[in-house]
PDB file of C-alpha atoms and ligand atoms in Angstrom:
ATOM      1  CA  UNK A   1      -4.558  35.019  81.512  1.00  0.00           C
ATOM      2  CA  UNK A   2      -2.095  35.216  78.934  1.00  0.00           C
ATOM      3  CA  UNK A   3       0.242  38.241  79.503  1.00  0.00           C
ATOM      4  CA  UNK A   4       1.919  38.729  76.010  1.00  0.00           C
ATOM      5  CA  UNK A   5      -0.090  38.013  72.740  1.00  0.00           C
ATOM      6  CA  UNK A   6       0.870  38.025  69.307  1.00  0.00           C
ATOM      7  CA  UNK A   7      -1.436  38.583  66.878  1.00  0.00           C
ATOM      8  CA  UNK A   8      -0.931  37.942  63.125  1.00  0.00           C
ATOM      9  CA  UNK A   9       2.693  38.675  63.443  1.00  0.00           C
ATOM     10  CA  UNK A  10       4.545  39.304  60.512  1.00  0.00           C
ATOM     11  CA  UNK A  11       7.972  41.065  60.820  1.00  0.00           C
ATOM     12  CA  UNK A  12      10.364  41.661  57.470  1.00  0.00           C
ATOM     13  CA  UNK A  13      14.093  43.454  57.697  1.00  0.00           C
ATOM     14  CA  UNK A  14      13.775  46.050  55.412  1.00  0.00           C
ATOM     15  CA  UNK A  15      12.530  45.241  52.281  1.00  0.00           C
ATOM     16  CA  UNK A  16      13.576  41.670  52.619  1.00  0.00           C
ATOM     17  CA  UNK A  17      11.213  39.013  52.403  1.00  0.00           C
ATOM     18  CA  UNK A  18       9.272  38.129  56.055  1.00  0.00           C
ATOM     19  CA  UNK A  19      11.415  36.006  58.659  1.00  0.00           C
ATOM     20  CA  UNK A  20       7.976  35.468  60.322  1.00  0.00           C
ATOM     21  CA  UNK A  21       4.568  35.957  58.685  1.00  0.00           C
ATOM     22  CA  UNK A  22       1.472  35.976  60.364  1.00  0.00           C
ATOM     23  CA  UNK A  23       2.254  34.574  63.938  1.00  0.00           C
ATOM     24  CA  UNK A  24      -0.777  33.800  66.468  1.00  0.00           C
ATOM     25  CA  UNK A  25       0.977  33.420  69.910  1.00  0.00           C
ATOM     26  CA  UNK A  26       0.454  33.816  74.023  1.00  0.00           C
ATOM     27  CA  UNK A  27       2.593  33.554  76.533  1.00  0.00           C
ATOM     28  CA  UNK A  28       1.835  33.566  80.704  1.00  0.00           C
ATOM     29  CA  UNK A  29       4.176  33.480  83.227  1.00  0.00           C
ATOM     30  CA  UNK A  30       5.310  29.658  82.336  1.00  0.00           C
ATOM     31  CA  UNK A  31       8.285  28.549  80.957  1.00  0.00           C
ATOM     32  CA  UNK A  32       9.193  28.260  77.015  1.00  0.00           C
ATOM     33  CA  UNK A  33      11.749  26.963  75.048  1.00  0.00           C
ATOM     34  CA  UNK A  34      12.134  28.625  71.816  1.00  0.00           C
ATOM     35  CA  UNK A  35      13.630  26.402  69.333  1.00  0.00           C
ATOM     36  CA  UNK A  36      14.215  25.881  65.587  1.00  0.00           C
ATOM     37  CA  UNK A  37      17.160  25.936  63.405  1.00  0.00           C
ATOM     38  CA  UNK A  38      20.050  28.418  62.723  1.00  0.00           C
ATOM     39  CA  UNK A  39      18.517  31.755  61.293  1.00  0.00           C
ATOM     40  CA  UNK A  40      14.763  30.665  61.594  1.00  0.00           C
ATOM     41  CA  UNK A  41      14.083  33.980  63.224  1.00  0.00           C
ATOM     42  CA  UNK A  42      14.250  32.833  66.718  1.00  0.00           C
ATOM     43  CA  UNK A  43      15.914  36.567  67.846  1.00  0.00           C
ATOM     44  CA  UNK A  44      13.718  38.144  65.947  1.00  0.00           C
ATOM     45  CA  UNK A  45      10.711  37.039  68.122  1.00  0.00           C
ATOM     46  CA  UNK A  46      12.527  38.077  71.007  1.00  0.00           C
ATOM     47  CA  UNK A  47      13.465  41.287  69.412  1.00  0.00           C
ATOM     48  CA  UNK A  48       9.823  42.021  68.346  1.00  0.00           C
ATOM     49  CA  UNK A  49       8.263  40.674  72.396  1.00  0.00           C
ATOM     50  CA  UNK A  50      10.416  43.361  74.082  1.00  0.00           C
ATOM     51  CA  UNK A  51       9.994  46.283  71.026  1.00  0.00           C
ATOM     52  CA  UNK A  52      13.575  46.746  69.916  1.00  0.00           C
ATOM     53  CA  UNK A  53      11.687  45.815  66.173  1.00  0.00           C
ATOM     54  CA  UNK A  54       8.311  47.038  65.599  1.00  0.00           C
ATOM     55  CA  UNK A  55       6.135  44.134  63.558  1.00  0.00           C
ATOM     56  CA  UNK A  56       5.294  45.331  60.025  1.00  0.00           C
ATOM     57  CA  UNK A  57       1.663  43.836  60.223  1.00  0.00           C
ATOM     58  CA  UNK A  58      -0.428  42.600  63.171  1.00  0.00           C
ATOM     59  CA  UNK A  59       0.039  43.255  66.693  1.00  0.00           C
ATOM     60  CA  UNK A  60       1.750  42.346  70.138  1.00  0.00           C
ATOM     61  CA  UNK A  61      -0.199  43.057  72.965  1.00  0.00           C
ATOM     62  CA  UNK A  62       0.885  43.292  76.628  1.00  0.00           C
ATOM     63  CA  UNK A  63      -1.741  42.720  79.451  1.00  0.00           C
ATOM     64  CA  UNK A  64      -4.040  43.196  76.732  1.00  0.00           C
ATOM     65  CA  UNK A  65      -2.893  46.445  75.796  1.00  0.00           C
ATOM     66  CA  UNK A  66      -1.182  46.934  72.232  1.00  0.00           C
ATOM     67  CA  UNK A  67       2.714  47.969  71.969  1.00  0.00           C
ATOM     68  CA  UNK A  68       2.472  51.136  70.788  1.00  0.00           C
ATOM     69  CA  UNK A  69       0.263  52.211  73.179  1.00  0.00           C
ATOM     70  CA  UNK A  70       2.856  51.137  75.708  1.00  0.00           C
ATOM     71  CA  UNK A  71       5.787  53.231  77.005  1.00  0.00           C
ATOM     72  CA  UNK A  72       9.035  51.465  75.738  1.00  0.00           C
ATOM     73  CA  UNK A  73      10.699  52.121  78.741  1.00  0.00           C
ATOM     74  CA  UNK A  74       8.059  50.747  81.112  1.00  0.00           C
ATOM     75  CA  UNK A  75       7.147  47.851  79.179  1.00  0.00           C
ATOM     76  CA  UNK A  76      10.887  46.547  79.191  1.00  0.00           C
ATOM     77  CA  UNK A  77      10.847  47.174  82.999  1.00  0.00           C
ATOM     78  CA  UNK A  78       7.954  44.505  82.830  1.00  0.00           C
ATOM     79  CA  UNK A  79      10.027  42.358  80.052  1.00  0.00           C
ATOM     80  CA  UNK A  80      13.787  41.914  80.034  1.00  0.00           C
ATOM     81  CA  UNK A  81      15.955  40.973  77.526  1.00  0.00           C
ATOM     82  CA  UNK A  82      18.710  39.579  78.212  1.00  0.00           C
ATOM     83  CA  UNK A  83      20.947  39.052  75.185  1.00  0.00           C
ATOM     84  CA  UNK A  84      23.560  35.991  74.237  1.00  0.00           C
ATOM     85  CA  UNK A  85      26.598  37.266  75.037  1.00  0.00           C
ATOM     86  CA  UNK A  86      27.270  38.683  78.555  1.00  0.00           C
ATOM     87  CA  UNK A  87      27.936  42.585  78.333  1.00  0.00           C
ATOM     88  CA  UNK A  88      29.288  44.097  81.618  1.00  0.00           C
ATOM     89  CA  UNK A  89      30.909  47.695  81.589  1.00  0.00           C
ATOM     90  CA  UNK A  90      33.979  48.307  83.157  1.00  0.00           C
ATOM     91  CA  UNK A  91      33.522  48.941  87.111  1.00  0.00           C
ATOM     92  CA  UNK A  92      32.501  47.562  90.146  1.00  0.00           C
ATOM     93  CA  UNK A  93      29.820  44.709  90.406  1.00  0.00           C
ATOM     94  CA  UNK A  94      27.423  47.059  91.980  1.00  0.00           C
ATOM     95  CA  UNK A  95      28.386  49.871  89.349  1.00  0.00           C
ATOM     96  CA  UNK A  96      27.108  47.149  86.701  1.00  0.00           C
ATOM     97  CA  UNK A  97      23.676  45.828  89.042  1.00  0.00           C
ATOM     98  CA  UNK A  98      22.964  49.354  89.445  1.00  0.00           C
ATOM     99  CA  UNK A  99      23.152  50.915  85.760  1.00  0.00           C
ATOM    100  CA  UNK A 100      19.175  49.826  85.031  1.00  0.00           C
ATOM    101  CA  UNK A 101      18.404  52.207  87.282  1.00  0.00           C
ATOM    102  CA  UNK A 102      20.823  54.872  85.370  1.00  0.00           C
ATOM    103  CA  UNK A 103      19.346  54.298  81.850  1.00  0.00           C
ATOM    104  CA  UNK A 104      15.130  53.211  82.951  1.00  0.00           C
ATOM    105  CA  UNK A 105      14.264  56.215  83.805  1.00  0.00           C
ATOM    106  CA  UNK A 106      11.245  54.930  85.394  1.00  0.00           C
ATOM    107  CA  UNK A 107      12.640  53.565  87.724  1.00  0.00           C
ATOM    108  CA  UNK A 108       9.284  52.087  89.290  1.00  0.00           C
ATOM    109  CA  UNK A 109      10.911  49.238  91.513  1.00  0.00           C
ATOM    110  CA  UNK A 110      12.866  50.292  94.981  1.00  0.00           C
ATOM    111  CA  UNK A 111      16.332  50.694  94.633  1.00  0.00           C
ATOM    112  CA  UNK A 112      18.170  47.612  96.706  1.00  0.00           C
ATOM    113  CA  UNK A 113      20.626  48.587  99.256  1.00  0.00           C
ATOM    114  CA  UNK A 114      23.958  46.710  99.646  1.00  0.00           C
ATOM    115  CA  UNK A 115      22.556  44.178 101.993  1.00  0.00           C
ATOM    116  CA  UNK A 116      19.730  43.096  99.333  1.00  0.00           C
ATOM    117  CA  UNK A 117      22.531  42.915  96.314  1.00  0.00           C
ATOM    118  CA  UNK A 118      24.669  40.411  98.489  1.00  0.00           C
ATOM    119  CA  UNK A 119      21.551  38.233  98.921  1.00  0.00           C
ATOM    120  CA  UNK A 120      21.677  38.503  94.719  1.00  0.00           C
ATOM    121  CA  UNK A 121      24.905  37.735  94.604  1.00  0.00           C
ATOM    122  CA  UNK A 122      24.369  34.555  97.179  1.00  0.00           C
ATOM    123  CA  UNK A 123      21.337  33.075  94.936  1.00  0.00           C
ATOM    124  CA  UNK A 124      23.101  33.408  92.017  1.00  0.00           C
ATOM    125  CA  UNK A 125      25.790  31.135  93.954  1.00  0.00           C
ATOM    126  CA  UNK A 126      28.419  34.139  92.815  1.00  0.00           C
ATOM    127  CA  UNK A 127      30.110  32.898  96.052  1.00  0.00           C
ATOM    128  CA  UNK A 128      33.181  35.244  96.840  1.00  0.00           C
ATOM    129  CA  UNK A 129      32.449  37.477  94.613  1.00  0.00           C
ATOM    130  CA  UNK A 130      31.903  41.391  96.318  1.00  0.00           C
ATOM    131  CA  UNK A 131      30.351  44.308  95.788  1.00  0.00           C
ATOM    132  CA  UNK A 132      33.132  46.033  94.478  1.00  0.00           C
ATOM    133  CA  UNK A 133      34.954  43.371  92.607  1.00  0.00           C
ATOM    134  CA  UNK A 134      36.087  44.197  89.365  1.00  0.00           C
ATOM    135  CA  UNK A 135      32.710  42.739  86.861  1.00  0.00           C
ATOM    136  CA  UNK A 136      35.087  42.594  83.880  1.00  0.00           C
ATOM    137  CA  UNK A 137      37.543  40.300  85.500  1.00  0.00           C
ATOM    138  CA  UNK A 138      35.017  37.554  85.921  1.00  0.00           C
ATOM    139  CA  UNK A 139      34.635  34.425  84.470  1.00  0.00           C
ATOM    140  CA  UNK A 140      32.076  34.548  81.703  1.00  0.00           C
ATOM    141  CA  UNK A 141      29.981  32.047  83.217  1.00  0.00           C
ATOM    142  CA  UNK A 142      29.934  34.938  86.157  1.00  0.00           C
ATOM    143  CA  UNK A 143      29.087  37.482  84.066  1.00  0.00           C
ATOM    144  CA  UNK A 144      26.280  35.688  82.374  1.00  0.00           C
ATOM    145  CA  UNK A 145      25.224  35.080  86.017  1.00  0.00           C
ATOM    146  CA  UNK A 146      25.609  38.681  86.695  1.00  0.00           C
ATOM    147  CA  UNK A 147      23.415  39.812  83.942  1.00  0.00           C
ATOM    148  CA  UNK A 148      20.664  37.711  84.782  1.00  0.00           C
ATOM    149  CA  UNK A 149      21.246  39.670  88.551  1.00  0.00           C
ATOM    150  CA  UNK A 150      20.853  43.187  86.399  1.00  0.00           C
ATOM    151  CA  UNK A 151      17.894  41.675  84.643  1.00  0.00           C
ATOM    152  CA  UNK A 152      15.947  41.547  87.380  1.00  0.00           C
ATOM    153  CA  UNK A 153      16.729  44.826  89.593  1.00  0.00           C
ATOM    154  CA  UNK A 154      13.544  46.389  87.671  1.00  0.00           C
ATOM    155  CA  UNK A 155      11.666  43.278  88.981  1.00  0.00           C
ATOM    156  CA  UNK A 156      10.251  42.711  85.156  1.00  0.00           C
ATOM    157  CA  UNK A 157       6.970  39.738  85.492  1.00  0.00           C
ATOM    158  CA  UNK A 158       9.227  37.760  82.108  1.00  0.00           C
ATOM    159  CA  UNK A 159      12.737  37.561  81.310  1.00  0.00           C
ATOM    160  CA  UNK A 160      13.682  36.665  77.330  1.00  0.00           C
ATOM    161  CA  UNK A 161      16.546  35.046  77.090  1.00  0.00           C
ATOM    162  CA  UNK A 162      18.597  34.851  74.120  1.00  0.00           C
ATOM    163  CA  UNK A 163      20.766  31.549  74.317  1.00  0.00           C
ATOM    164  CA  UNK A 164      22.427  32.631  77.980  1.00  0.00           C
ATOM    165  CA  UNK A 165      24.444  29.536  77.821  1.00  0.00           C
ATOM    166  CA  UNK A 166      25.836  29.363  74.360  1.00  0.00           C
ATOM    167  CA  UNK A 167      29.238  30.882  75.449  1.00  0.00           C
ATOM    168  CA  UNK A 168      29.480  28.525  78.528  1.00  0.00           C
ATOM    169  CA  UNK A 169      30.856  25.056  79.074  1.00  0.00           C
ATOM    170  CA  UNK A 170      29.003  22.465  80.364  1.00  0.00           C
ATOM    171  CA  UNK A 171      29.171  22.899  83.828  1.00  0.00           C
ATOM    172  CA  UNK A 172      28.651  26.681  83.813  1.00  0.00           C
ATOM    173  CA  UNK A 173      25.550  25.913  81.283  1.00  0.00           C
ATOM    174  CA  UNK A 174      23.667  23.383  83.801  1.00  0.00           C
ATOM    175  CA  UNK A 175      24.107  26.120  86.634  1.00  0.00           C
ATOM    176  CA  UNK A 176      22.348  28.490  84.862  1.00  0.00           C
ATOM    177  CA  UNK A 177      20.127  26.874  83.533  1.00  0.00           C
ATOM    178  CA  UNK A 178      19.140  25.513  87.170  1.00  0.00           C
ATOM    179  CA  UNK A 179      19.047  29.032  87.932  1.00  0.00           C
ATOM    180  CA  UNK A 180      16.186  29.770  85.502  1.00  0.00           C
ATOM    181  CA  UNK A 181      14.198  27.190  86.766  1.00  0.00           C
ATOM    182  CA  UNK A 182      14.249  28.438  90.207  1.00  0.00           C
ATOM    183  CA  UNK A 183      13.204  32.150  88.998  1.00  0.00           C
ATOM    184  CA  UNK A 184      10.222  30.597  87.622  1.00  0.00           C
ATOM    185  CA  UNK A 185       9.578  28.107  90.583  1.00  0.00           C
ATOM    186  CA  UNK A 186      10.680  29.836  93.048  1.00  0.00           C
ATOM    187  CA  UNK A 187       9.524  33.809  92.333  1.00  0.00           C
ATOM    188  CA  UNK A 188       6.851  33.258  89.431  1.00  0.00           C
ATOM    189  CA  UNK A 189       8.945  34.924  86.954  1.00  0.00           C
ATOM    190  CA  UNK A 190       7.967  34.264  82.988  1.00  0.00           C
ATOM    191  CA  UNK A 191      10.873  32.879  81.258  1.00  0.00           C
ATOM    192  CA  UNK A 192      11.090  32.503  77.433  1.00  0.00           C
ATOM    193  CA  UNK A 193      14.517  31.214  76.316  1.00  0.00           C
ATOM    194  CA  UNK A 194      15.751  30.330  72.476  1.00  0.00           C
ATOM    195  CA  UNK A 195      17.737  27.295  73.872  1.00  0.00           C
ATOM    196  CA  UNK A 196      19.515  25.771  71.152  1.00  0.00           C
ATOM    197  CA  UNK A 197      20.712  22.171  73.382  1.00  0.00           C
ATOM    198  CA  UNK A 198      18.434  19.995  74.239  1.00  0.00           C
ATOM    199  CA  UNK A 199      17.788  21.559  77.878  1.00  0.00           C
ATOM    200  CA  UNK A 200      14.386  20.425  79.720  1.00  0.00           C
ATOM    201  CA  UNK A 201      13.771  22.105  82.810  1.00  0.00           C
ATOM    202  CA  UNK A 202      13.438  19.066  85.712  1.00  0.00           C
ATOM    203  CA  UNK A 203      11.385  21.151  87.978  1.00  0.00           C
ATOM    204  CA  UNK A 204       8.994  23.282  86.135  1.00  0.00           C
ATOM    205  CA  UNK A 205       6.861  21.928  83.459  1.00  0.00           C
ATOM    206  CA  UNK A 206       8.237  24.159  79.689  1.00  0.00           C
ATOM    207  CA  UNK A 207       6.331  24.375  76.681  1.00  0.00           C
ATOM    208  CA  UNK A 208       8.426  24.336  73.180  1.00  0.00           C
ATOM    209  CA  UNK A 209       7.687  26.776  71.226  1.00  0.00           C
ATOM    210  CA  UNK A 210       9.394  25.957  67.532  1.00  0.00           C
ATOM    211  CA  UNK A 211      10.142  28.739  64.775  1.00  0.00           C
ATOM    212  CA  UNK A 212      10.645  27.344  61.401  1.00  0.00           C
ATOM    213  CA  UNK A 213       9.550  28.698  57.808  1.00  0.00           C
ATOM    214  CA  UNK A 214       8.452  31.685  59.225  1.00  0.00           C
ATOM    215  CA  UNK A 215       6.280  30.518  61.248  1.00  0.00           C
ATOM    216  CA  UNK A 216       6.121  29.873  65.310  1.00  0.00           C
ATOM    217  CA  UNK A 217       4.037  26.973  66.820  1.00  0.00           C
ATOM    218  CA  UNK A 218       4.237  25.116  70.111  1.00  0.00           C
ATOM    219  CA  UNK A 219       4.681  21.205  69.807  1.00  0.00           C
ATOM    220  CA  UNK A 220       5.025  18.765  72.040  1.00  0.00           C
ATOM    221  CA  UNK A 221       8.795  17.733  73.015  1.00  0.00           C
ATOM    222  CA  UNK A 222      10.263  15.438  70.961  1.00  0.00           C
ATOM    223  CA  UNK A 223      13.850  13.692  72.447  1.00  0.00           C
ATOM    224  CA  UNK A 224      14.296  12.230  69.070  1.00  0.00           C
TER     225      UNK A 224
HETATM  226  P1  ADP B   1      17.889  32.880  64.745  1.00  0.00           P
HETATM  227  O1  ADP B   1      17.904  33.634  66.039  1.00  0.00           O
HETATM  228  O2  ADP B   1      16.803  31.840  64.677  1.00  0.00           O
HETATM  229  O3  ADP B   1      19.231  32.311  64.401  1.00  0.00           O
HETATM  230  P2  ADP B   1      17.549  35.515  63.614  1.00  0.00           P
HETATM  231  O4  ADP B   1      16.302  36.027  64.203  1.00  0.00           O
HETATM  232  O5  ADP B   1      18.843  36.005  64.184  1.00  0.00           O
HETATM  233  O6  ADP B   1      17.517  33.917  63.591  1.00  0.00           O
HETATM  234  O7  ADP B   1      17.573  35.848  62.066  1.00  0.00           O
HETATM  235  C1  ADP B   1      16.480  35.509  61.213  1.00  0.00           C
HETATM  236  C2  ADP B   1      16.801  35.971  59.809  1.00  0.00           C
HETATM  237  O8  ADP B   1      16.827  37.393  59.781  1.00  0.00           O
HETATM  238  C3  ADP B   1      18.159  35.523  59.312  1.00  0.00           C
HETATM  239  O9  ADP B   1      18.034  35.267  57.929  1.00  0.00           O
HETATM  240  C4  ADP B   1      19.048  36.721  59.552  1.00  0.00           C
HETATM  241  O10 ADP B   1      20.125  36.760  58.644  1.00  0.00           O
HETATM  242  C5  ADP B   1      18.090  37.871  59.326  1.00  0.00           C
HETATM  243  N1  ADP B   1      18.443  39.044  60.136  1.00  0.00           N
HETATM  244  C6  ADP B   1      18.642  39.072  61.464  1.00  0.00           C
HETATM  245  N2  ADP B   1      18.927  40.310  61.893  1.00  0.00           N
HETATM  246  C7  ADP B   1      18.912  41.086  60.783  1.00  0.00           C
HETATM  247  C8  ADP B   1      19.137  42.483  60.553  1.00  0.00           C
HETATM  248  N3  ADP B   1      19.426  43.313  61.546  1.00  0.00           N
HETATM  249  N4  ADP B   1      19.029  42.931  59.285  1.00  0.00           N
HETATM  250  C9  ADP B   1      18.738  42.099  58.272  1.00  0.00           C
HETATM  251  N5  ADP B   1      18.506  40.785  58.415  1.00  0.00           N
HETATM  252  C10 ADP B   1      18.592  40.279  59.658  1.00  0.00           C
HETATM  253  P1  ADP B   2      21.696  35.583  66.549  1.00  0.00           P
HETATM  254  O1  ADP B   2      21.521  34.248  65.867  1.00  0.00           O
HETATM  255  O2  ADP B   2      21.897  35.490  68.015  1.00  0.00           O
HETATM  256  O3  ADP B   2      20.641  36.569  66.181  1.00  0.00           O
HETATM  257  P2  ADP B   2      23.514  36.523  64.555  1.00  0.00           P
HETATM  258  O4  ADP B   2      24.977  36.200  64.509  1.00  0.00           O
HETATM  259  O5  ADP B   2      22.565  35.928  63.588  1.00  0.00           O
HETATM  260  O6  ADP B   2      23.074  36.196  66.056  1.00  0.00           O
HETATM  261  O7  ADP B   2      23.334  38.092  64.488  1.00  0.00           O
HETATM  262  C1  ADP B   2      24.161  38.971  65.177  1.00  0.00           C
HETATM  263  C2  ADP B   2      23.734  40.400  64.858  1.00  0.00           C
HETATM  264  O8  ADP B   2      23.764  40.634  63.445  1.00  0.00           O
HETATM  265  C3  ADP B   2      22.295  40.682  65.285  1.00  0.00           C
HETATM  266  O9  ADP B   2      22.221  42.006  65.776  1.00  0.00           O
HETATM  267  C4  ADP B   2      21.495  40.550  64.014  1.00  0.00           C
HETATM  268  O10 ADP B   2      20.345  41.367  64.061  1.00  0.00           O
HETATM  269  C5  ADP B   2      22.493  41.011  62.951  1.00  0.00           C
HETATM  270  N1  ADP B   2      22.249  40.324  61.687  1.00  0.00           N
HETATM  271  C6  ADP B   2      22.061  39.009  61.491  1.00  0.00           C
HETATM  272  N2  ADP B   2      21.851  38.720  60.200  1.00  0.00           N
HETATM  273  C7  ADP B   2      21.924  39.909  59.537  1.00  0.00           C
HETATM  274  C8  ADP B   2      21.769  40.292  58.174  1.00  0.00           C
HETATM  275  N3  ADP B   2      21.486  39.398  57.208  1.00  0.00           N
HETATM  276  N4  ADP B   2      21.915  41.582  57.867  1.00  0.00           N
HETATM  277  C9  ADP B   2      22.157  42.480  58.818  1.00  0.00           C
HETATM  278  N5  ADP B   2      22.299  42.195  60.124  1.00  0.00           N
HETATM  279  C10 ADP B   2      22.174  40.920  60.476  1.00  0.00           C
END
């Protein structure tokens, strides 16, 4: 069953005209590529999937119940954005995995104890990197790494991912990106990700999901 579900989507900024008009869209717990060119309104969707813009006609439906009969809070516990550029505060690297649980103040998921952080840390292959190292004086490949730890400390069902390797060289890009993959293979987490490289997951099967002229359809993957 499809888990988020746009129907007849159409968001504008203001009174500008529509970046998307009338979108018909579902997404399970697979993984998607969102794609199109520069400006097509490929933030915007994710924007509008985890409600920080409201759609000015139609509606977006989670677990078959509309947005705005859901709790913001709670329904980005279940979806989590994660945004281009890496944004840790100041602090400790558990200061920075902890703060979800500082500003959600749901707060549904367990809190994890130092022991269940390092095992974070030790997926995420943030190898000699400590609890209490200083998060701003990683590399930003780290960081990015690091928010995709915070990300998940509400255990949300999908992550949205806006371009998480844009700031990152090559080598730091493919590591994440392998990363992703094993979220979805390995814990059955949704992933939708505006990827603007030509990334194809190797292990999980991704659907591409293209945003152009204000409108969003899926279409099969073209290397051309
Ligand atoms: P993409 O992610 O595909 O590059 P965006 O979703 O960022 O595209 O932007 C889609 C369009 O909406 C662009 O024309 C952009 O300039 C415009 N836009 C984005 N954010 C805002 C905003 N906050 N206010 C007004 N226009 C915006
Ligand atoms: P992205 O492509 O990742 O959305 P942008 O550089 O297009 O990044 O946008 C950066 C920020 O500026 C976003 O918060 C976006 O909403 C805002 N923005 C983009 N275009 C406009 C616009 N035409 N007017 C106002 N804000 C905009």
């Amino acid at each position: 069953a499809a888990n988020v579900c746009l129907k007849g989507v159409t968001f504008s900024y203001d009174n500008a005209p529509p970046v998307l008009e009338q979108v018909d869209l579902s997404f399970s717990r697979g993984f998607y590529l969102i794609k199109g060119p520069s400006g097509a309104g490929k933030s915007t969707l994710l924007r509008l999937l985890c409600k920080l813009d409201i759609p000015v006609a139609g509606e977006i439906l989670y677990q078959g119940v509309p947005y705005s009969r859901w709790d913001t809070g709670l329904l980005r516990t279940k979806l989590s954005y994660v945004q281009q550029m890496p944004v840790v505060l100041p602090g400790t690297v558990k200061e920075n995995l902890m703060l979800p649980f500082k500003f959600n103040q749901l707060r549904s998921a367990p809190r994890p104890d130092d022991d269940r952080l390092r095992e974070w840390l030790d997926y995420f292959l943030l190898d000699g990197v400590s609890l209490d190292s200083r998060a701003d004086k990683l590399s930003v490949g780290q960081r990015q790494r690091l928010t995709l730890i915070r990300s998940l400390m509400l255990e949300p069902e999908m992550l949205l991912l806006d371009e998480p390797t844009a700031s990152l060289d090559p080598q730091a890009r493919e590591l994440v990106e392998q990363l992703v993959e094993k979220l979805n293979m390995e814990r059955g987490i949704g992933i939708i990700m505006v990827s603007h490289n030509d990334f194809v997951p190797r292990s999980v099967p991704a659907r591409h999901i293209y945003v152009e002229g204000k409108k969003v359809e899926e279409r099969k993957y073209d290397s051309d």
